[in-house]
Coordinates of C-alpha atoms in Angstrom, one line a residue:
M29 CA -11.9 -41.3 70.3
D30 CA -13.7 -39.5 67.4
F31 CA -11.2 -36.7 67.0
A32 CA -12.5 -35.7 63.6
N33 CA -15.6 -34.2 65.1
N34 CA -13.5 -32.6 67.9
T35 CA -11.2 -30.9 65.4
T36 CA -14.3 -29.4 63.7
N37 CA -15.6 -28.1 67.0
Y38 CA -12.3 -26.4 67.7
S39 CA -11.9 -24.6 64.5
P40 CA -11.0 -20.9 65.0
S41 CA -14.5 -19.5 64.6
S42 CA -13.4 -15.9 64.6
S43 CA -11.0 -16.4 61.7
S44 CA -13.5 -18.3 59.5
T45 CA -16.2 -15.8 60.1
S46 CA -14.1 -12.8 59.1
T47 CA -12.9 -14.6 56.0
S48 CA -16.4 -15.6 54.8
S49 CA -17.8 -12.1 55.3
T50 CA -15.1 -10.4 53.3
P51 CA -16.0 -9.9 49.6
H52 CA -12.3 -10.0 48.5
P53 CA -10.3 -12.0 51.0
T54 CA -7.0 -11.7 49.0
N55 CA -7.1 -8.0 48.7
T56 CA -8.1 -7.6 52.4
T57 CA -5.2 -9.8 53.5
T58 CA -2.7 -7.8 51.4
T59 CA -4.0 -4.5 52.7
A60 CA -3.9 -5.7 56.3
T61 CA -0.3 -6.9 55.9
A62 CA 0.8 -3.6 54.4
T63 CA -0.9 -1.7 57.2
T64 CA 0.8 -3.8 59.8
T65 CA 4.2 -3.4 58.2
S66 CA 3.9 0.3 57.6
D67 CA 2.2 1.4 60.8
P68 CA 3.6 -0.2 64.0
M69 CA 1.1 1.7 66.1
Q70 CA -1.8 0.1 64.3
S71 CA -0.2 -3.3 64.9
W72 CA 0.3 -2.6 68.6
W73 CA -3.4 -1.5 68.9
E74 CA -4.6 -4.6 67.2
S75 CA -2.6 -6.7 69.6
I76 CA -4.0 -4.9 72.6
S77 CA -7.6 -5.2 71.2
K78 CA -7.1 -8.9 70.6
A79 CA -5.8 -9.5 74.1
R80 CA -8.7 -7.5 75.7
A81 CA -11.2 -9.5 73.7
R82 CA -9.7 -12.8 74.8
I83 CA -9.7 -11.7 78.5
L84 CA -13.3 -10.6 78.3
S85 CA -14.3 -13.9 76.7
L86 CA -12.5 -15.8 79.5
S87 CA -14.2 -13.8 82.2
S88 CA -17.6 -14.7 80.7
L89 CA -16.7 -18.4 81.1
L90 CA -15.4 -18.3 84.7
P91 CA -17.8 -17.7 87.6
S92 CA -16.8 -14.8 89.8
D93 CA -16.0 -15.3 93.4
P94 CA -18.2 -13.0 95.5
S95 CA -15.8 -13.3 98.5
S96 CA -12.9 -12.0 96.4
S97 CA -12.3 -8.5 95.2
F98 CA -10.4 -9.7 92.2
S99 CA -12.1 -9.2 88.8
L100 CA -10.7 -11.0 85.7
S101 CA -12.2 -8.4 83.4
S102 CA -10.2 -5.6 85.2
L103 CA -7.1 -7.0 83.6
A104 CA -8.4 -6.1 80.2
D105 CA -8.2 -2.4 81.1
S106 CA -4.4 -2.4 81.7
D107 CA -1.9 -1.1 79.2
R108 CA -0.6 -4.6 78.5
P109 CA -3.5 -6.9 79.1
A110 CA -1.9 -10.2 77.9
I111 CA 1.1 -9.7 80.2
S112 CA -1.2 -8.7 83.1
L113 CA -3.1 -12.0 82.6
L114 CA 0.2 -13.9 82.5
S115 CA 1.5 -12.4 85.7
S116 CA -1.7 -12.6 87.7
I117 CA -1.7 -15.4 90.3
D118 CA -5.4 -14.7 91.0
A119 CA -6.3 -15.3 87.3
Y120 CA -4.1 -18.4 87.2
S121 CA -5.8 -19.8 90.4
L122 CA -9.2 -19.1 89.0
L123 CA -8.6 -20.9 85.7
S124 CA -6.7 -23.7 87.4
L125 CA -9.7 -24.4 89.7
A126 CA -12.0 -24.6 86.7
L127 CA -9.7 -26.9 84.7
S128 CA -9.2 -29.2 87.7
N129 CA -12.9 -30.0 87.7
P130 CA -13.4 -33.8 87.2
L131 CA -15.6 -33.1 84.2
S132 CA -13.2 -30.8 82.5
G133 CA -11.2 -31.7 79.3
S134 CA -14.1 -32.9 77.2
G135 CA -14.6 -32.0 73.6
S136 CA -17.3 -29.4 74.6
D137 CA -15.3 -27.9 77.4
P138 CA -15.4 -24.1 76.8
L139 CA -12.1 -23.5 78.7
C140 CA -10.3 -25.9 76.4
Q141 CA -11.8 -24.2 73.4
W142 CA -10.6 -20.8 74.8
L143 CA -7.1 -22.2 75.2
Y144 CA -7.1 -23.7 71.7
E145 CA -8.4 -20.5 70.0
T146 CA -6.0 -18.3 72.1
Y147 CA -3.0 -20.3 71.0
L148 CA -4.1 -20.1 67.4
S149 CA -4.3 -16.3 67.7
Q150 CA -0.6 -16.1 66.8
D151 CA -0.1 -13.4 69.4
T152 CA 3.2 -14.0 71.3
H153 CA 2.1 -13.0 74.8
L154 CA -1.3 -14.7 74.5
R155 CA 0.6 -17.9 73.6
F156 CA 2.7 -17.4 76.7
V157 CA -0.6 -17.4 78.7
V158 CA -1.6 -20.8 77.2
L159 CA 1.9 -22.3 77.7
S160 CA 1.8 -21.3 81.4
F161 CA -1.1 -23.7 81.9
I162 CA 0.7 -26.6 80.2
P163 CA 1.9 -28.1 83.5
L164 CA -1.6 -28.3 84.8
L165 CA -3.1 -29.4 81.6
L166 CA -0.5 -32.2 81.0
G167 CA -0.7 -33.2 84.7
L168 CA -4.5 -33.6 84.6
Y169 CA -4.5 -35.3 81.2
L170 CA -1.7 -37.8 81.9
S171 CA -3.0 -38.6 85.4
R172 CA -6.5 -39.4 84.0
I173 CA -5.2 -41.4 81.1
H174 CA -3.0 -43.6 83.3
S175 CA -5.3 -43.7 86.3
S176 CA -6.5 -47.0 87.5
D177 CA -10.0 -45.8 86.9
S178 CA -9.3 -44.8 83.2
A179 CA -11.1 -47.9 82.0
S180 CA -14.3 -46.9 83.7
S181 CA -17.1 -45.5 81.5
S182 CA -17.6 -42.7 84.0
I183 CA -14.3 -41.0 82.9
P184 CA -15.3 -38.2 80.5
S185 CA -13.7 -37.7 77.1
L186 CA -10.4 -35.8 77.1
A187 CA -10.7 -34.5 73.5
G188 CA -10.5 -30.9 74.8
F189 CA -7.1 -31.4 76.4
E190 CA -5.9 -33.3 73.3
A191 CA -7.0 -30.5 71.0
V192 CA -4.9 -28.0 72.9
L193 CA -1.9 -30.4 72.9
L194 CA -2.3 -31.0 69.1
A195 CA -2.5 -27.2 68.4
I196 CA 0.9 -26.7 70.1
Y197 CA 2.4 -29.8 68.5
S198 CA 1.2 -28.8 65.0
S199 CA 2.6 -25.3 65.4
E200 CA 6.0 -26.6 66.3
A201 CA 6.0 -29.2 63.5
K202 CA 5.1 -26.5 61.0
S203 CA 7.9 -24.2 62.3
R204 CA 10.5 -27.0 61.9
G205 CA 9.6 -27.7 58.3
G206 CA 9.9 -31.5 58.6
K207 CA 13.6 -31.3 59.7
P208 CA 15.0 -32.9 62.8
V209 CA 16.8 -30.9 65.5
L210 CA 20.5 -31.9 65.4
V211 CA 23.5 -31.3 67.6
Q212 CA 27.2 -31.5 66.8
I213 CA 29.0 -33.9 69.1
P214 CA 32.8 -33.5 69.2
D215 CA 35.1 -36.5 69.0
L216 CA 36.4 -37.2 72.5
S217 CA 39.4 -39.1 71.1
Q218 CA 40.9 -35.8 70.1
P219 CA 43.1 -33.9 72.5
S220 CA 40.8 -30.9 72.5
L221 CA 38.0 -29.3 70.6
Y222 CA 40.5 -27.2 68.7
H223 CA 42.0 -30.3 67.1
T224 CA 38.8 -31.1 65.3
P225 CA 39.2 -30.3 61.5
R226 CA 37.2 -27.4 60.3
N227 CA 36.1 -29.4 57.2
K228 CA 32.6 -30.5 58.1
H229 CA 32.5 -32.8 55.1
N230 CA 35.5 -34.8 56.3
S231 CA 34.5 -38.4 56.3
S232 CA 37.3 -39.5 58.7
G233 CA 34.9 -39.3 61.6
F234 CA 36.3 -36.5 63.6
S235 CA 32.9 -35.3 64.7
A236 CA 29.4 -36.8 65.0
V237 CA 25.9 -35.5 64.6
G238 CA 23.3 -36.4 67.2
V239 CA 19.6 -36.2 66.8
L240 CA 18.2 -34.1 69.6
S241 CA 14.7 -34.4 68.3
P242 CA 13.5 -36.3 65.3
S243 CA 11.5 -34.9 62.4
L244 CA 7.8 -34.4 63.3
E245 CA 5.0 -36.0 61.4
P246 CA 1.6 -34.4 61.1
Q247 CA -0.8 -35.8 63.7
I248 CA -4.6 -35.5 63.7
A249 CA -5.2 -37.5 66.8
V250 CA -3.4 -38.3 70.1
K251 CA -2.9 -42.1 69.6
S252 CA -1.4 -44.1 72.4
T253 CA 1.6 -44.9 70.2
K254 CA 2.2 -41.2 69.4
R255 CA 1.3 -39.8 72.8
P256 CA 4.9 -39.7 74.2
I257 CA 6.3 -37.7 71.3
I258 CA 3.4 -35.3 71.3
V259 CA 3.7 -34.7 75.1
G260 CA 7.5 -34.4 74.7
I261 CA 7.2 -31.7 72.0
V262 CA 4.7 -29.8 74.1
L263 CA 7.1 -29.9 77.1
D264 CA 9.9 -28.7 74.7
C265 CA 7.8 -25.7 73.6
Y266 CA 7.3 -24.9 77.3
F267 CA 11.0 -25.1 77.9
K268 CA 11.8 -22.8 75.0
Q269 CA 9.7 -20.0 76.7
I270 CA 10.4 -21.0 80.3
S271 CA 12.0 -17.6 81.0
Q272 CA 8.6 -16.0 80.4
M273 CA 6.7 -18.5 82.6
P274 CA 5.6 -17.4 86.1
S275 CA 7.1 -19.1 89.1
W276 CA 3.8 -20.8 90.2
S277 CA 3.6 -22.5 86.8
K278 CA 7.2 -23.9 87.2
V279 CA 6.3 -25.1 90.8
E280 CA 3.2 -26.8 89.4
L281 CA 5.2 -28.7 86.8
C282 CA 7.8 -29.8 89.5
K283 CA 5.0 -31.1 91.7
F284 CA 3.5 -33.1 88.8
A285 CA 7.0 -34.4 87.9
T286 CA 7.3 -35.6 91.5
S287 CA 4.0 -37.5 91.3
W288 CA 4.8 -38.9 87.9
A289 CA 8.0 -40.4 89.2
G290 CA 6.0 -42.6 91.6
Q291 CA 6.1 -43.6 95.2
D292 CA 8.7 -42.0 97.5
C293 CA 11.8 -44.1 98.0
V294 CA 14.8 -43.7 100.3
C295 CA 17.2 -44.5 97.5
K296 CA 16.7 -41.1 96.1
D297 CA 19.0 -39.8 98.8
K298 CA 21.9 -42.2 98.4
L299 CA 23.9 -39.8 96.3
D300 CA 24.0 -37.0 98.8
G301 CA 22.5 -38.4 102.0
V302 CA 19.9 -35.6 102.3
K303 CA 17.3 -35.0 104.9
E304 CA 14.0 -34.0 103.5
I305 CA 12.0 -31.6 105.7
E306 CA 8.9 -29.7 105.1
V307 CA 9.1 -26.0 104.4
R308 CA 6.7 -23.4 103.0
N309 CA 6.8 -22.7 99.3
G310 CA 4.7 -20.5 97.0
T311 CA 1.5 -22.5 97.5
G312 CA 2.0 -23.7 101.0
N313 CA 3.5 -27.1 100.2
G314 CA 6.9 -28.3 99.4
Y315 CA 10.2 -29.6 100.7
F316 CA 13.7 -28.2 101.3
L317 CA 16.7 -30.4 100.9
E318 CA 19.1 -29.8 103.8
G319 CA 22.5 -31.3 103.0
K320 CA 24.0 -33.8 105.4
S321 CA 27.4 -35.4 105.3
F322 CA 27.9 -39.0 106.4
S323 CA 31.0 -40.9 107.4
N324 CA 31.1 -44.7 108.2
G325 CA 27.3 -44.9 108.6
Y326 CA 27.1 -42.0 111.0
E327 CA 26.2 -38.4 110.6
N328 CA 28.6 -35.6 111.8
N329 CA 26.4 -34.8 114.8
G330 CA 26.2 -38.5 115.9
Y331 CA 22.9 -39.6 114.5
E332 CA 22.8 -42.8 112.5
I333 CA 21.4 -42.9 109.0
D334 CA 18.5 -45.1 110.1
D335 CA 17.4 -42.4 112.5
V336 CA 17.5 -39.8 109.7
V337 CA 15.5 -42.1 107.4
E338 CA 12.9 -42.7 110.1
E339 CA 12.6 -39.0 110.8
M340 CA 12.2 -38.3 107.1
E341 CA 9.4 -40.9 106.8
E342 CA 7.6 -39.4 109.7
K343 CA 7.7 -36.0 108.0
L344 CA 6.4 -37.4 104.8
R345 CA 3.6 -39.3 106.6
F346 CA 2.6 -36.1 108.4
E347 CA 2.6 -34.3 105.0
R348 CA 0.4 -36.9 103.4
N349 CA -2.1 -36.9 106.3
G350 CA -2.2 -33.1 106.7
N351 CA -2.3 -32.0 103.1
E352 CA -3.9 -34.0 100.3
D353 CA -2.9 -31.4 97.7
L354 CA 0.5 -33.0 97.1
E355 CA -0.9 -36.4 96.6
S356 CA -3.6 -35.2 94.2
K357 CA -1.2 -33.6 91.9
G358 CA -0.9 -36.7 89.7
V359 CA -0.2 -40.4 89.5
R360 CA 2.7 -42.6 88.5
I361 CA 3.0 -42.7 84.7
P362 CA 5.3 -44.2 82.1
L363 CA 8.3 -42.0 81.5
P364 CA 9.9 -42.8 78.1
W365 CA 12.9 -40.8 77.0
E366 CA 10.7 -38.7 74.7
I367 CA 9.0 -37.3 77.8
L368 CA 11.8 -37.5 80.3
Q369 CA 14.4 -35.6 78.1
P370 CA 12.4 -32.3 77.9
L371 CA 11.2 -32.7 81.4
L372 CA 14.8 -32.9 82.7
R373 CA 15.7 -29.8 80.7
I374 CA 12.9 -27.9 82.5
L375 CA 13.9 -29.2 85.9
G376 CA 17.5 -28.2 85.1
H377 CA 16.4 -24.6 84.5
C378 CA 14.3 -24.6 87.7
L379 CA 17.3 -25.9 89.7
L380 CA 20.0 -23.7 88.3
G381 CA 18.3 -20.6 86.9
P382 CA 19.7 -17.6 88.7
L383 CA 16.4 -15.7 88.7
N384 CA 14.3 -18.5 90.0
S385 CA 12.8 -18.2 93.4
Q386 CA 13.8 -20.6 96.2
D387 CA 10.4 -22.2 96.0
V388 CA 11.0 -23.2 92.4
K389 CA 14.5 -24.6 93.2
D390 CA 13.2 -26.6 96.2
A391 CA 10.4 -28.1 94.2
A392 CA 12.7 -29.0 91.4
S393 CA 15.2 -30.5 93.8
V394 CA 12.6 -32.9 95.1
A395 CA 11.4 -33.8 91.6
V396 CA 14.9 -34.6 90.4
R397 CA 15.6 -36.9 93.3
R398 CA 12.3 -38.7 92.8
L399 CA 13.1 -39.2 89.1
Y400 CA 16.6 -40.5 90.1
A401 CA 15.0 -43.1 92.3
R402 CA 12.6 -44.0 89.5
G403 CA 15.4 -44.4 87.0
S404 CA 17.3 -46.5 89.5
H405 CA 14.4 -48.9 89.9
D406 CA 13.7 -49.0 86.1
L407 CA 17.4 -49.5 85.3
A408 CA 17.3 -46.7 82.8
P409 CA 20.9 -45.5 82.1
Q410 CA 20.0 -42.2 80.5
A411 CA 17.7 -41.3 83.3
I412 CA 20.2 -42.2 85.9
L413 CA 23.1 -40.3 84.4
A414 CA 21.0 -37.2 83.7
T415 CA 19.3 -37.0 87.1
R416 CA 22.6 -37.9 88.9
S417 CA 24.3 -34.9 87.2
L418 CA 21.5 -32.6 88.2
I419 CA 21.6 -33.7 91.8
Q420 CA 25.4 -33.1 92.0
L421 CA 24.9 -29.6 90.4
D422 CA 22.2 -28.9 92.9
N423 CA 24.4 -29.9 95.8
K424 CA 27.2 -27.7 94.6
A425 CA 24.9 -24.7 94.0
R426 CA 23.4 -25.0 97.5
E427 CA 26.8 -25.4 99.1
A428 CA 28.1 -22.3 97.2
A429 CA 25.0 -20.4 98.2
K430 CA 25.5 -21.4 101.9
T431 CA 29.2 -20.3 101.7
A432 CA 28.3 -17.0 100.1
A433 CA 25.6 -16.4 102.8
A434 CA 28.1 -17.2 105.6
A435 CA 30.7 -14.8 104.0
A436 CA 28.1 -12.1 103.7
A437 CA 27.1 -12.5 107.3
A438 CA 30.6 -12.4 108.5
A439 CA 31.3 -9.2 106.5
N440 CA 28.3 -7.5 108.0
V441 CA 29.2 -8.3 111.7
P442 CA 29.1 -5.0 113.6
S443 CA 32.2 -4.1 115.6
N444 CA 32.3 -4.2 119.4
A445 CA 30.7 -1.1 120.9
N446 CA 33.5 -0.9 123.6
T447 CA 36.2 -0.7 120.9
P448 CA 37.3 2.9 120.6
S449 CA 37.1 4.3 117.1
K450 CA 39.6 6.8 115.7
A451 CA 38.2 10.2 115.3
K452 CA 37.8 11.4 111.7
K453 CA 39.8 14.5 110.9
P454 CA 37.8 17.4 109.7
E455 CA 38.1 18.3 106.1
I456 CA 40.1 21.4 105.3
L457 CA 39.4 23.2 102.1
L458 CA 42.2 25.2 100.6
V459 CA 41.1 28.4 98.9
S460 CA 43.6 30.4 96.8
K461 CA 43.5 34.1 97.2

């Protein structure tokens, strides 16, 4: 891939144009910085103007649907246009449909250029908009890279997708300043955390330092040897802002993670013996994991495990035949620890986040169990331990939610209408004369 030409094509044209047309760029930059610092209202208005300009430029790239009353340009007229774009499911669906085109992702793709320039705008909420499309962009990119037809000459260049990924990676590498992300690991041989000496320079080995993420090297191309670390950093950036991401973006990532794990396998249910049934989620697809307890090969209601497995396979077969959207979300891909680690953090938030919708939790629950089956087949200890823990936490959370719902229902049971109620005494107000 000739990425040098692609990098030139994706240079932020607006910034270079303003710099070349300014007679004294140094003085202008200083004045603008002083104005931004001293006048918050001016800074706010510049942010609003920038967001409106980006939305209008996006509306010119996407064809309007005559059958829909939604207009992308109408979001530019709101008081907070960037947040309106981020929280609009119609805008997300419109852009997702365009990005899912088989010819998308090339170096000349205008949508990829819009995502690239929008992320480089340094506006926080506009960056949130770009990050919300990371599940779709990564899903399409990795699926096409690892597809069986990737060796065919008919597959277009994916330099557009790679430019967006490199923009996010380079921004994160710059913010880290060449330093790794470390974590303090307490010594488990001590009776408790409070027995660890406070002297951090103690060489007796009372505590250890683990590398959560290594130092990042500058990258100018997405090489096959560097692809896992680049994709992992992009997923990590998504995880850092996951509280700002809309629910449909989280569901999309969970669906792609399910497809990345590979073919469905019954062994994903051996931890909790669950029955997988189809329910409605935010986009019309999905699963709900209904807990079942087994004893000596039989279920509590008398059905054998084989019957449950057969019923589950019938449900999945019906889902595949009735809806191709789930199968087209992605293909099985290699999952090294550089990709799996941030992916499991995201799925952990989707499973246990208290503000997440049930659709997000259900989609994440399926993805975690598929990844557990994948780790079991690959004999990957880290993947098995991490997914096993998430499955157990998911089971406990669902059991606690079921118990709380039963208690709430019992508390709201109306009393029998035939039961006589004690008459309430009238209130007597004492007035002093």
